[in-house]
XYZ file of C-alpha atoms in Angstrom:
632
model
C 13.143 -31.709 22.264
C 11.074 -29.179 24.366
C 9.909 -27.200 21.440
C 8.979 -30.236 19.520
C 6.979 -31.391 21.811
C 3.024 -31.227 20.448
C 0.314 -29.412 23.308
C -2.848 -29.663 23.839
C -5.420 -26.873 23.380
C -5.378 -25.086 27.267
C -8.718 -25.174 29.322
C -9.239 -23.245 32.301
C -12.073 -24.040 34.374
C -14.682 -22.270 35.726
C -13.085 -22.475 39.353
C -9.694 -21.769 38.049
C -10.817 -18.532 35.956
C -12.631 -17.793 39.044
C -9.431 -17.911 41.302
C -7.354 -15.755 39.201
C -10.328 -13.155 38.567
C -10.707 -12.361 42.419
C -7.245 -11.276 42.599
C -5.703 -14.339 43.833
C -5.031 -18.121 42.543
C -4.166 -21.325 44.024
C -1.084 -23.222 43.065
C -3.359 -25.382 40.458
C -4.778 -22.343 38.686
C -0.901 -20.585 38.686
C 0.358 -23.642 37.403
C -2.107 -23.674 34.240
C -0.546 -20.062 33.738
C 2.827 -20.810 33.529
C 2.480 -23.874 31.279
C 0.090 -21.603 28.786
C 3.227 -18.980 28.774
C 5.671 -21.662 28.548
C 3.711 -22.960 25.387
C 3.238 -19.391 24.084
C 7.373 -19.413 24.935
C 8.511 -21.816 22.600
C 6.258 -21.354 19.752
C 7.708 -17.434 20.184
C 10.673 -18.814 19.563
C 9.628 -21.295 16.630
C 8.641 -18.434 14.810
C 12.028 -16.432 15.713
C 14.210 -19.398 14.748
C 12.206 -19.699 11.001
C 12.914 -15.642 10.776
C 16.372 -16.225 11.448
C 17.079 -18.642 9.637
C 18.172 -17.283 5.653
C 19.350 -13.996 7.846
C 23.323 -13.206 7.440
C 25.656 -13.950 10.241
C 29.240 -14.108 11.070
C 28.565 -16.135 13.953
C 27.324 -19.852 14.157
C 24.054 -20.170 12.364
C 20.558 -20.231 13.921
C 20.440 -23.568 13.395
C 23.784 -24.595 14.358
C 23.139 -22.868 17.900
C 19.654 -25.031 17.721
C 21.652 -27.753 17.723
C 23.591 -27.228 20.280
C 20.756 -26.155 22.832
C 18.840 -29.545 21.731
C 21.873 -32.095 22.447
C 21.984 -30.258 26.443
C 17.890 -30.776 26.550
C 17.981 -34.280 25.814
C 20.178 -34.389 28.558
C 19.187 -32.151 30.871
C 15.932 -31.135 29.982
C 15.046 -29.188 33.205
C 17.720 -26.837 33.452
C 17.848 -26.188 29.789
C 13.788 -25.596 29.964
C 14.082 -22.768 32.948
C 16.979 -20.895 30.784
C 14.397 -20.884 27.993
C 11.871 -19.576 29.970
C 13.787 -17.208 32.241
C 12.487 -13.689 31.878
C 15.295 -12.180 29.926
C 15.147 -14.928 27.450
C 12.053 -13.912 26.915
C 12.777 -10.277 26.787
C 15.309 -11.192 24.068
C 12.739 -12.836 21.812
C 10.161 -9.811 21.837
C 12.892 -7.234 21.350
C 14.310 -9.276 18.092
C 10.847 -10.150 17.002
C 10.396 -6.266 16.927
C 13.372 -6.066 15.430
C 12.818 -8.071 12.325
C 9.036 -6.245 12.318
C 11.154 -2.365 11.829
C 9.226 -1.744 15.216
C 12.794 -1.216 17.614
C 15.938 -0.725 16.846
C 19.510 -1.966 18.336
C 23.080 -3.326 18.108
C 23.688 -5.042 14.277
C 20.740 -7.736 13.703
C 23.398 -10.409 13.713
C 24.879 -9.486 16.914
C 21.420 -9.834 18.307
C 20.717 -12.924 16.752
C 23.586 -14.369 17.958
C 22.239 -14.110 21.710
C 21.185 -17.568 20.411
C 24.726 -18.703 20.079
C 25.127 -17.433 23.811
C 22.094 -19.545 25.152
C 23.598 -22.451 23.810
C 26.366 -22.177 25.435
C 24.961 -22.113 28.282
C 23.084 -24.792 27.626
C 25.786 -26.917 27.091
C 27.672 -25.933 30.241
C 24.481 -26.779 32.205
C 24.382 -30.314 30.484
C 27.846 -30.813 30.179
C 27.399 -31.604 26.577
C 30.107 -30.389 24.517
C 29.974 -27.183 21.788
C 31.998 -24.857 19.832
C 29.925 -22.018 18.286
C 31.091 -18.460 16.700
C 29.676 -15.929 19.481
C 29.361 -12.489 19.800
C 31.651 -9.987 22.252
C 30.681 -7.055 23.429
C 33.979 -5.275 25.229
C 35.332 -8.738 25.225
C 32.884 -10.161 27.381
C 30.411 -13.197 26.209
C 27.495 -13.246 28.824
C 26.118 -16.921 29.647
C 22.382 -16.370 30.117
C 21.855 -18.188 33.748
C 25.233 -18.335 34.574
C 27.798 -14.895 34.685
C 29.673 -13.374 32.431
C 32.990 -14.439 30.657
C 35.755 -11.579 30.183
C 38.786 -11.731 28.139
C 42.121 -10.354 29.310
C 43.253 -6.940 27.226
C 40.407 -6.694 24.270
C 39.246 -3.787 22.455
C 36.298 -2.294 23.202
C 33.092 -2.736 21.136
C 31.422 -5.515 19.171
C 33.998 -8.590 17.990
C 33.471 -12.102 17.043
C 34.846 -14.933 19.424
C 34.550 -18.921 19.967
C 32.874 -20.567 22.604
C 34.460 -24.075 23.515
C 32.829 -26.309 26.252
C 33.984 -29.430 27.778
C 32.185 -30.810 30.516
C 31.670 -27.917 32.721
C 34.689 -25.639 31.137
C 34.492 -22.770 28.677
C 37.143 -22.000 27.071
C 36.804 -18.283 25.151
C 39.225 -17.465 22.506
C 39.165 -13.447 20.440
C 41.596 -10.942 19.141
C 43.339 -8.685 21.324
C 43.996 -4.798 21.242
C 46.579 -5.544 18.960
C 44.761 -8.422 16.987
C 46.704 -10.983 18.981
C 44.713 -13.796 19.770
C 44.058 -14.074 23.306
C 42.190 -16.412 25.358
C 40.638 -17.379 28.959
C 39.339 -20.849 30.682
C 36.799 -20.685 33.434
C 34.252 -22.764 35.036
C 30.921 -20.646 34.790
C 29.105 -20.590 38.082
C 26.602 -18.643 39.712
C 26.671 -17.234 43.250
C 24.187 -17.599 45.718
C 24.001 -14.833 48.088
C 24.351 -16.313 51.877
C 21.558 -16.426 53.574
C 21.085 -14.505 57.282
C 23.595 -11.281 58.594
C 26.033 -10.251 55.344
C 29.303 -11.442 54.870
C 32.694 -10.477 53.510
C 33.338 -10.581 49.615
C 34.532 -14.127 48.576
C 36.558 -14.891 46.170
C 35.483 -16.750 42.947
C 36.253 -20.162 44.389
C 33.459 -20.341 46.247
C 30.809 -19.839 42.819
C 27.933 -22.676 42.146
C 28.651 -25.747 40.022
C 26.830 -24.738 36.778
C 25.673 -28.241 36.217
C 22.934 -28.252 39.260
C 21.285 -31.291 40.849
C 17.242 -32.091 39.795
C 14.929 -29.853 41.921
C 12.657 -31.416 44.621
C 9.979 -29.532 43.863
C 7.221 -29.691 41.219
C 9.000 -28.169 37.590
C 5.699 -26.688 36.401
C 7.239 -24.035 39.535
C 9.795 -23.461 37.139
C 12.800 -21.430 39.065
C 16.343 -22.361 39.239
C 17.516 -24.387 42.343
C 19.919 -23.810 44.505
C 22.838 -25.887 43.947
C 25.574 -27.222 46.183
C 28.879 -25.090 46.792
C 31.925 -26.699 45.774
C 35.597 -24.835 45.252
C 36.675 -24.185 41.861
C 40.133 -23.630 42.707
C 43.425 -22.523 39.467
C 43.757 -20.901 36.558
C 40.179 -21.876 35.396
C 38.577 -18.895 37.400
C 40.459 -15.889 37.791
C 38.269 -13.058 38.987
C 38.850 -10.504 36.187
C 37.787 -13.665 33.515
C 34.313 -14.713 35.078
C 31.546 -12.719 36.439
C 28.808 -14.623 38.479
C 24.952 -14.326 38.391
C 24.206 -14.046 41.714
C 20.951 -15.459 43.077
C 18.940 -14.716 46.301
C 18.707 -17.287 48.384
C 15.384 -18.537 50.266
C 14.986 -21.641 52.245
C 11.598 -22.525 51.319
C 9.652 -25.628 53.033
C 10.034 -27.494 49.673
C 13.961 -26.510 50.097
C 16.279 -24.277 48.859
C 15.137 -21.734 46.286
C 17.652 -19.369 44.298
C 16.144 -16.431 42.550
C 18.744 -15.171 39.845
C 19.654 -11.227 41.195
C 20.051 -9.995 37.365
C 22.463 -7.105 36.659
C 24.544 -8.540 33.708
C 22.103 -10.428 31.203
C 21.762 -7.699 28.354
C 17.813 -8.384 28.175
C 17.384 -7.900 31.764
C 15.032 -4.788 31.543
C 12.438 -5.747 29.745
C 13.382 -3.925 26.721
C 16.323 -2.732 24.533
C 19.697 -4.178 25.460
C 21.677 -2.574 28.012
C 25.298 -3.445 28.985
C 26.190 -4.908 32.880
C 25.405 -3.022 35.134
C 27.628 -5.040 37.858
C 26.455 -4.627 41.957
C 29.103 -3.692 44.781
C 28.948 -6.893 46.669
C 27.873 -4.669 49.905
C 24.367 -3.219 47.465
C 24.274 -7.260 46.863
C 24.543 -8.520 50.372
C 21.730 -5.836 51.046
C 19.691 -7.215 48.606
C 19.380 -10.235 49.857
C 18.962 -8.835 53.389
C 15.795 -7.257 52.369
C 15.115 -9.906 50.005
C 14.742 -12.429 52.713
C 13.007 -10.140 55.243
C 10.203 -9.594 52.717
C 9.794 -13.463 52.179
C 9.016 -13.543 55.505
C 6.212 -10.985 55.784
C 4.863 -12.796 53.001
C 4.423 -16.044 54.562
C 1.007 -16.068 55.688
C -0.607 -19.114 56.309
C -4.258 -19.111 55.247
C -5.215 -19.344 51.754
C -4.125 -18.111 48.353
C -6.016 -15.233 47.976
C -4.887 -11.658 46.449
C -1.734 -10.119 47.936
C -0.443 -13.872 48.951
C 2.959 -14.506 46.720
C 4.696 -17.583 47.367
C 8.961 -16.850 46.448
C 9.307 -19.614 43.806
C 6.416 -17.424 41.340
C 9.389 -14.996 40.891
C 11.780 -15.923 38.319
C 14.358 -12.645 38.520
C 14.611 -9.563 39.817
C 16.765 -7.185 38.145
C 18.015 -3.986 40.164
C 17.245 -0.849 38.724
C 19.380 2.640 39.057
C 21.887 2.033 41.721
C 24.657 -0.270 42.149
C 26.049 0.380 45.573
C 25.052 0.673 48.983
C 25.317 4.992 49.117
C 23.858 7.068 48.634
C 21.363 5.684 50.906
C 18.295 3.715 49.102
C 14.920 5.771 49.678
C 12.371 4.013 51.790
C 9.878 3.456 48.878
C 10.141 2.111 45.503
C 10.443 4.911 42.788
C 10.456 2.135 40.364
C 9.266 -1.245 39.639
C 8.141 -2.582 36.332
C 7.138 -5.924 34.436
C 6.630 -7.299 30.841
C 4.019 -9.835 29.369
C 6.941 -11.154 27.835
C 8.930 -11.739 30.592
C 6.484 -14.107 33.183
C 7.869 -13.917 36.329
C 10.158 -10.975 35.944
C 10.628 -7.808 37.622
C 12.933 -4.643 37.498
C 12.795 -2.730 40.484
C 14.653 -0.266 42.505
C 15.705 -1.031 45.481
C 14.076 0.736 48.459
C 15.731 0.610 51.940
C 12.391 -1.301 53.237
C 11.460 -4.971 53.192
C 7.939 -3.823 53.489
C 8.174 -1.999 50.309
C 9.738 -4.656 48.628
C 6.925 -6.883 49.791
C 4.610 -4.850 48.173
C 6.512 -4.241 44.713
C 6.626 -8.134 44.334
C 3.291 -8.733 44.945
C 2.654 -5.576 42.837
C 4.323 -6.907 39.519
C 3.551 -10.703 40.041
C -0.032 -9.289 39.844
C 1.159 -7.733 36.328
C 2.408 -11.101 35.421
C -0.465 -12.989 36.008
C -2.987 -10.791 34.030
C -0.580 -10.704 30.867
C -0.598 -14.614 31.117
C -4.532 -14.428 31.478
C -4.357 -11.834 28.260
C -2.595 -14.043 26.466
C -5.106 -16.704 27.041
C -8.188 -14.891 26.356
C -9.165 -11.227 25.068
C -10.353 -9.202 28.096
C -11.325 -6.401 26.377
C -11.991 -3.938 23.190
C -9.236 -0.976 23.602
C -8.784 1.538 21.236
C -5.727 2.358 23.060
C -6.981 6.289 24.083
C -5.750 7.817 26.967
C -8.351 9.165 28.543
C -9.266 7.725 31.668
C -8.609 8.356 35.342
C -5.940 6.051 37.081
C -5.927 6.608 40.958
C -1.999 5.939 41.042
C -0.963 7.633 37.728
C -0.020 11.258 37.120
C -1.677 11.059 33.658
C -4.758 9.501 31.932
C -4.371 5.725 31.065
C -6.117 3.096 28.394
C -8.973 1.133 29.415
C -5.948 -1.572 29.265
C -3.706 0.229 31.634
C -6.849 0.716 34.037
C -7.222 -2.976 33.810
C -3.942 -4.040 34.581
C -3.777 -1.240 37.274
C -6.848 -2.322 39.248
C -5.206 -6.166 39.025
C -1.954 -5.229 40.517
C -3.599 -2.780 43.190
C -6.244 -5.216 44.597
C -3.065 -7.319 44.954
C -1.068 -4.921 46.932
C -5.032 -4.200 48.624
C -4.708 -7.984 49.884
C -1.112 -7.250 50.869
C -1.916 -4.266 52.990
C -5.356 -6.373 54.414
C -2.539 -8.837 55.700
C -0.247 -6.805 57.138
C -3.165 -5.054 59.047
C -4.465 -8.376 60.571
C -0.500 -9.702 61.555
C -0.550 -6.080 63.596
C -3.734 -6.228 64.589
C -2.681 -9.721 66.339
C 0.722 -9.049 67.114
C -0.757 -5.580 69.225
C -3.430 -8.055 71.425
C -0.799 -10.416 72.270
C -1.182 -14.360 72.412
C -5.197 -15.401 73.864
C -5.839 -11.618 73.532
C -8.958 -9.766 71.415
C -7.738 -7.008 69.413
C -8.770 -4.123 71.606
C -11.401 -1.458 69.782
C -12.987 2.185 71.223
C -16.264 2.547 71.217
C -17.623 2.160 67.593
C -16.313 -1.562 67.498
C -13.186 -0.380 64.677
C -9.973 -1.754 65.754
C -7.237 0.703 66.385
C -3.680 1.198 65.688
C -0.992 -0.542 67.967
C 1.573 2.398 69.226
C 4.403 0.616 67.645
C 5.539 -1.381 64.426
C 4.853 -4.905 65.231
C 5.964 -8.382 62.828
C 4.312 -7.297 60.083
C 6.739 -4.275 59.307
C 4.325 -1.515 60.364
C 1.308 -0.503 62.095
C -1.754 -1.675 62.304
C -2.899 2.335 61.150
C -0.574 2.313 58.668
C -1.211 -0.830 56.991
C -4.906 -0.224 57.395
C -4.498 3.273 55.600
C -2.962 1.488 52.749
C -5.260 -1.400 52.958
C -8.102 1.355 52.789
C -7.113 3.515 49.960
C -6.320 0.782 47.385
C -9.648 -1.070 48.018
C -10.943 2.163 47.264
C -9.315 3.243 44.036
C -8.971 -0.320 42.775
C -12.558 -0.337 43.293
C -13.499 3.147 41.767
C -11.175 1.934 38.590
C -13.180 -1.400 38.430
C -16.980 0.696 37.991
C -15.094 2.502 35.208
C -13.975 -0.606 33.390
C -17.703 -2.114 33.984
C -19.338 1.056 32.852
C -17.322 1.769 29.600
C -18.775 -1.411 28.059
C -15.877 -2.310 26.105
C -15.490 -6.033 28.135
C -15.356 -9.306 26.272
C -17.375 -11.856 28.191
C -13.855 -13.135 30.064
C -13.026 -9.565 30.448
C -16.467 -9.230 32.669
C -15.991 -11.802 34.559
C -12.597 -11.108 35.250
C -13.219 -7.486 36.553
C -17.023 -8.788 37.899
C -14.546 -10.859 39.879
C -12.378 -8.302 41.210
C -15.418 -5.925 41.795
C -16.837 -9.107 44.471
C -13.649 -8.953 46.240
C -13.317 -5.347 46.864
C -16.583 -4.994 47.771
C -16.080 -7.477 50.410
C -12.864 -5.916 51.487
C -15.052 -2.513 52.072
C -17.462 -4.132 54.294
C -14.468 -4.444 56.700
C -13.426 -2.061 59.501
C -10.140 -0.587 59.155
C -9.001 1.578 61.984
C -10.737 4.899 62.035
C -7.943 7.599 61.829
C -6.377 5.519 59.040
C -9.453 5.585 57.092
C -9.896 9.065 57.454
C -6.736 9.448 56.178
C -6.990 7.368 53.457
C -10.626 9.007 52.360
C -8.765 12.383 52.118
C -5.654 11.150 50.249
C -7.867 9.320 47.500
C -9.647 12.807 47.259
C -6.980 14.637 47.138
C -4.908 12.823 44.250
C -8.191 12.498 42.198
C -8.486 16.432 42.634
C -4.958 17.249 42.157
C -5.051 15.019 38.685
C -8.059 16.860 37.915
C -6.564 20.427 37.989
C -3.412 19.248 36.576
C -4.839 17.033 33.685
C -7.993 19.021 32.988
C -9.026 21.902 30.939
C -11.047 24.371 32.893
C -14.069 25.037 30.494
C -16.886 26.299 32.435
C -19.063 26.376 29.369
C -18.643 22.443 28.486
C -20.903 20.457 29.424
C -18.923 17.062 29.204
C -20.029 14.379 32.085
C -16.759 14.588 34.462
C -15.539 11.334 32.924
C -15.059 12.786 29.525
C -13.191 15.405 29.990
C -10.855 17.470 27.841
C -7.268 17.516 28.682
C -5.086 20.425 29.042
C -2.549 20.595 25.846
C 0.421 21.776 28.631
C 0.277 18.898 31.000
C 2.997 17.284 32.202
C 3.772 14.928 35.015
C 3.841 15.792 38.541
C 5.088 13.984 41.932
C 2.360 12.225 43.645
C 3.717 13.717 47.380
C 1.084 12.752 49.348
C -0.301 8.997 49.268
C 2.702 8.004 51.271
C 2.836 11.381 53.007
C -0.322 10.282 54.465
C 0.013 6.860 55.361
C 1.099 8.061 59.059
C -0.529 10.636 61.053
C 1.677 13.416 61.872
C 2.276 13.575 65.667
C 3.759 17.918 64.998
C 2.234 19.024 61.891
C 3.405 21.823 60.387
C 2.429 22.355 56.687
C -1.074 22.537 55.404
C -0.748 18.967 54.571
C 0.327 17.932 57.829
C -2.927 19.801 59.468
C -5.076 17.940 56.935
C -3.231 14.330 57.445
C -3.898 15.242 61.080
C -7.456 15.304 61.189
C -7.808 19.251 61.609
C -8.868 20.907 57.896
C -9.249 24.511 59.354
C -5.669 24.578 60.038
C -4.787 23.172 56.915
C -7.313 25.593 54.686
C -5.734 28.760 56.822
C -2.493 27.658 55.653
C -3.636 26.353 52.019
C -5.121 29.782 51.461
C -1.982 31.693 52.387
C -0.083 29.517 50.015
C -2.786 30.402 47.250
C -2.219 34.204 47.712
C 0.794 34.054 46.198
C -0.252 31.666 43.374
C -3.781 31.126 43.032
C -3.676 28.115 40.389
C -0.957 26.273 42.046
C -2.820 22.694 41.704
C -0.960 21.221 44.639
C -2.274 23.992 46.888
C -5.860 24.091 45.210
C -6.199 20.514 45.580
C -5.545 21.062 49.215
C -7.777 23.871 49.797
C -10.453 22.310 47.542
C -10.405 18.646 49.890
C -10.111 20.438 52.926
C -13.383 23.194 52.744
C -15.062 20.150 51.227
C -14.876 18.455 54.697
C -15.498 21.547 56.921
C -18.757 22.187 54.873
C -19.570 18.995 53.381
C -22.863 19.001 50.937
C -23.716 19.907 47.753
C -21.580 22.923 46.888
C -18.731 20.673 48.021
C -19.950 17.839 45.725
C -19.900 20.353 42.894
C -15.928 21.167 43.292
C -14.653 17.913 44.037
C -16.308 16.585 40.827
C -14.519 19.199 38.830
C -11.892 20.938 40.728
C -10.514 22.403 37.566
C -13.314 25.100 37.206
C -12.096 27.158 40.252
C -8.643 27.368 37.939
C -8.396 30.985 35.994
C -8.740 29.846 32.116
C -4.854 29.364 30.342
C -3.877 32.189 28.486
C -4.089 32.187 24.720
């Protein structure tokens, strides 16, 4: 059995370590990680199945369940390995751990526990060995980790007991009725794969996956879920009120078909507390997997496995987050994306109406995913968990561990940006062609959005400003002195490739731009974060914080990342290159409210570079002190 299985103690070499601390990390060094969180998996889930053991349960017993999920590995070891390791799985065993620590709270204990029960299940229909387990049912539904979702007809709502019966690759789920009757439903659980190319019409269940799915032809230390063959499932056994499918997006990958499980029903699916199904119109679905596929291709690029590279079988789900149709229309950014040490592999985002930002979110968390594995292989650093530091993408002060984990994911999306820039860069010279350059030798912008989803300026802006704040983030981690040795060299690491990465031209308006958005967002945080005390004298990176913060909308780093061909407000002067229009029409807006930060901030960045020197030094460092004292 998988858990039973003994491991040796987990070396990383030099080169390896070396790999993941610039940013990046070849297949070799990624492959160490996931075995290290797959070991750090099951012995998780050791030490859940000894807690759960003596607890009270209606259901099938912990160790019945256990049973049950050993018979399908002995069988099927591969399939029942990737639903143990799947993200929500593993969201499922920190949320009960916490549970039986007092530290979160949730449905009745035993109905969590008996998520176990459900696993099992699943298990079994993936091995087509046979069970018959006491499960719980939430609304009348059972939810098959990896699979869908199982509804009985006319149930109460809330939290019953049921049975689980498998045979081959049947269920058959039997509970009480509204009226206490029994009742009772047969399926064939299935999952879905989203088609691949220009969307398609609904179809109806009898085109779902086999559960029971061939071997994968790729290495398993990749550990993601293949995509298995289509066949009809055709009677009684699938009726499309009784079975809901996981659907997966689809990816034809040179080592063949990938499927990448498109989570909206698995309660554990964000990361956190349980939530119920959150079920996708099949149109917010097909678009999914439009973008889906259009960021796999942008990030394809050949040439080495170095930060911002992601290749599609590293993700293990993606759960949507917020919206579960089509209108009203998806904004063209991500408003939010977010990850879990426990959950390797896993990400919740919301959907944006861009590949490109999807692109970016991916690589974003991945990054997240790789330094929690790293974390939980060696201690990085000494935090005493204060918030008190400066995070260039963060409306409020972070921990040195947040800092660290920020300046991991954003040299990632640095290398994604640095990629993008080069495919427009080469897409704008044409075939045989030299990328053509003015005068001081910087490449410029193209006039149009090329391959790589954007411009050359605009993916060098980006490229720009998160070398730079990754890099200003890495001199604070280096400076505090709270490192562990592997912490050093980890952020030592990351410190030699941005430094690199700002040796290299980028194309001059974009930097410009990006030099006065970093300034601007560090100044803003300033005034909004920080008390103005003109008779401290605390270095400006200990500063004291205002007791009425609160958070604000970051409206200009993507504001900025084009230049504005008819500016109009103050920020579109300064985004445009011209700072005396922008300070006239900062300085208006500061008649009528002198303190407003998001005006200040302007006025402050923009009379810094029309008079540039020491005085200007003086206010960007603290902004705050031009703010009147609070009252009281």
């Amino acid at each position: 059995m998988i858990s039973e299985q003994g491991h040796a103690p987990f070396r990383m070499s030099d080169r390896l370590f070396a790999e993941v601390a610039g940013g990046g990390g070849s297949a070799e060094a990624l492959g160490l990680l996931q075995r290290a969180e797959r070991a750090r998996r099951l012995l998780l889930l050791r030490t859940l199945l000894d807690s759960l053991g003596p607890l009270p349960t209606p259901l099938a017993t912990s160790a019945e369940a256990w049973d049950v999920l050993k018979r399908a590995a002995e069988l099927a070891p591969e399939p029942v390995d990737r639903l143990l390791l799947a993200p929500a799985t593993g969201g499922w065993i920190a949320h009960l751990l916490r549970r039986l620590h007092d530290t979160a709270t949730g449905p009745p204990l035993w109905a969590e526990a008996g998520h176990l029960c459900s696993l099992a299940v699943s298990a079994s229909l993936l091995a087509g060995t046979p069970a018959d387990l006491r499960v719980p049912l939430t609304d009348g539904g059972l939810c098959l980790p990896g699979l869908g979702l199982a509804r009985l007809p006319c149930t109460a709502p809330g939290l019953r007991i049921g049975r689980a019966r498998t045979d081959g690759e049947e269920l058959t789920l039997v509970g009480s009725g509204r009226n206490g009757e029994e009742v009772s439903v047969t399926v064939r659980p299935a999952t879905e794969p989203l088609p691949r190319g220009t969307a398609r019409a609904a179809t109806a269940p009898s085109t779902t996956v086999a559960a029971r799915q061939p071997q994968p032809t790729i290495p398993a230390e990749t550990i993601h879920p293949p995509l298995a063959s289509e066949r009809p499932l055709t009677g009684p056994a699938n009726t499309p009120d009784a079975w809901l499918p996981l659907r997966t997006l689809t990816h034809l990958a040179p080592s063949g078909p990938l499927a990448i499980p498109l989570e909206d029903l698995d309660p554990y699916r964000d990361l956190d507390d349980p939530l119920p199904p959150a079920r996708l119109d099949r149109a917010e679905a097909e678009e999914w997997q439009r973008l889906f596929e259009e960021a796999v291709e942008m990030l394809d690029t050949p040439g080495g496995t170095g930060p911002g590279r992601l290749v599609p079988s590293m993700i293990r789900a993606v759960s949507p987050f917020g919206r579960t149709a089509v209108l009203p229309p998806a904004p063209p950014t991500v408003l939010v994306s977010a990850s879990s040490g426990d959950s390797f592999g896993g990400m919740v985002i919301a959907r944006p109406s861009s590949a490109l930002a999807l692109a970016e979110t991916l690589v974003h968390e991945f990054q997240h995913s790789k330094l929690a594995a790293l974390l939980h292989l060696f201690p990085l650093l000494d935090d005493d968990r204060e918030e008190r530091y400066y995070a260039p993408w963060r409306p409020d002060p972070r921990h040195l561990t947040g800092l660290l984990h920020g300046a991991y994911a954003f040299t990632g999306v640095a290398g994604f940006w640095r990629d993008r820039m080069t495919v427009a860069e080469k897409d704008a010279a044409g075939p045989g062609d030299a990328v053509a350059s003015k005068g001081d030798g910087v490449p410029q912008e193209p006039a149009a959005t090329t391959g790589s989803g954007c411009s050359a300026d605009e993916a060098g802006y980006h490229f720009a400003l998160r070398r730079t704040q990754a890099r200003l983030v890495v001199r604070t981690l280096l400076a505090e002195g709270r490192l562990t040795p592997q912490g050093r060299a980890l952020v030592s690491g990351l410190a030699r490739t941005l430094d690199g990465w700002l040796r290299e031209p980028v194309p001059s308006a974009a930097l410009a731009r990006a030099r006065t958005a970093a300034a601007l967002h560090r100044t803003e945080w300033r005034l909004r974060n920080v008390a103005p005390d003109p008779g401290s004298t605390y270095p400006p990176d200990t500063p004291r914080y205002r007791p009425d913060r609160t958070a604000w909308p970051d409206l200009r780093t993507h504001a900025f990342a084009t230049r504005p061909t008819a500016p109009r407000t103050a920020d579109d002067h300064l985004a445009a290159g011209n700072p005396a229009a922008a300070l006239v029409r900062y300085a208006e807006e500061l008649a009528a409210d002198p303190a407003e930060p998001h005006a200040l901030a302007g006025w402050i960045v923009a009379r810094a570079l029309l008079d540039p020197g020491r005085a200007a030094r003086r206010m960007l460092a603290r902004p705050e002190l031009l703010q009147p004292l609070p009252s009281g």
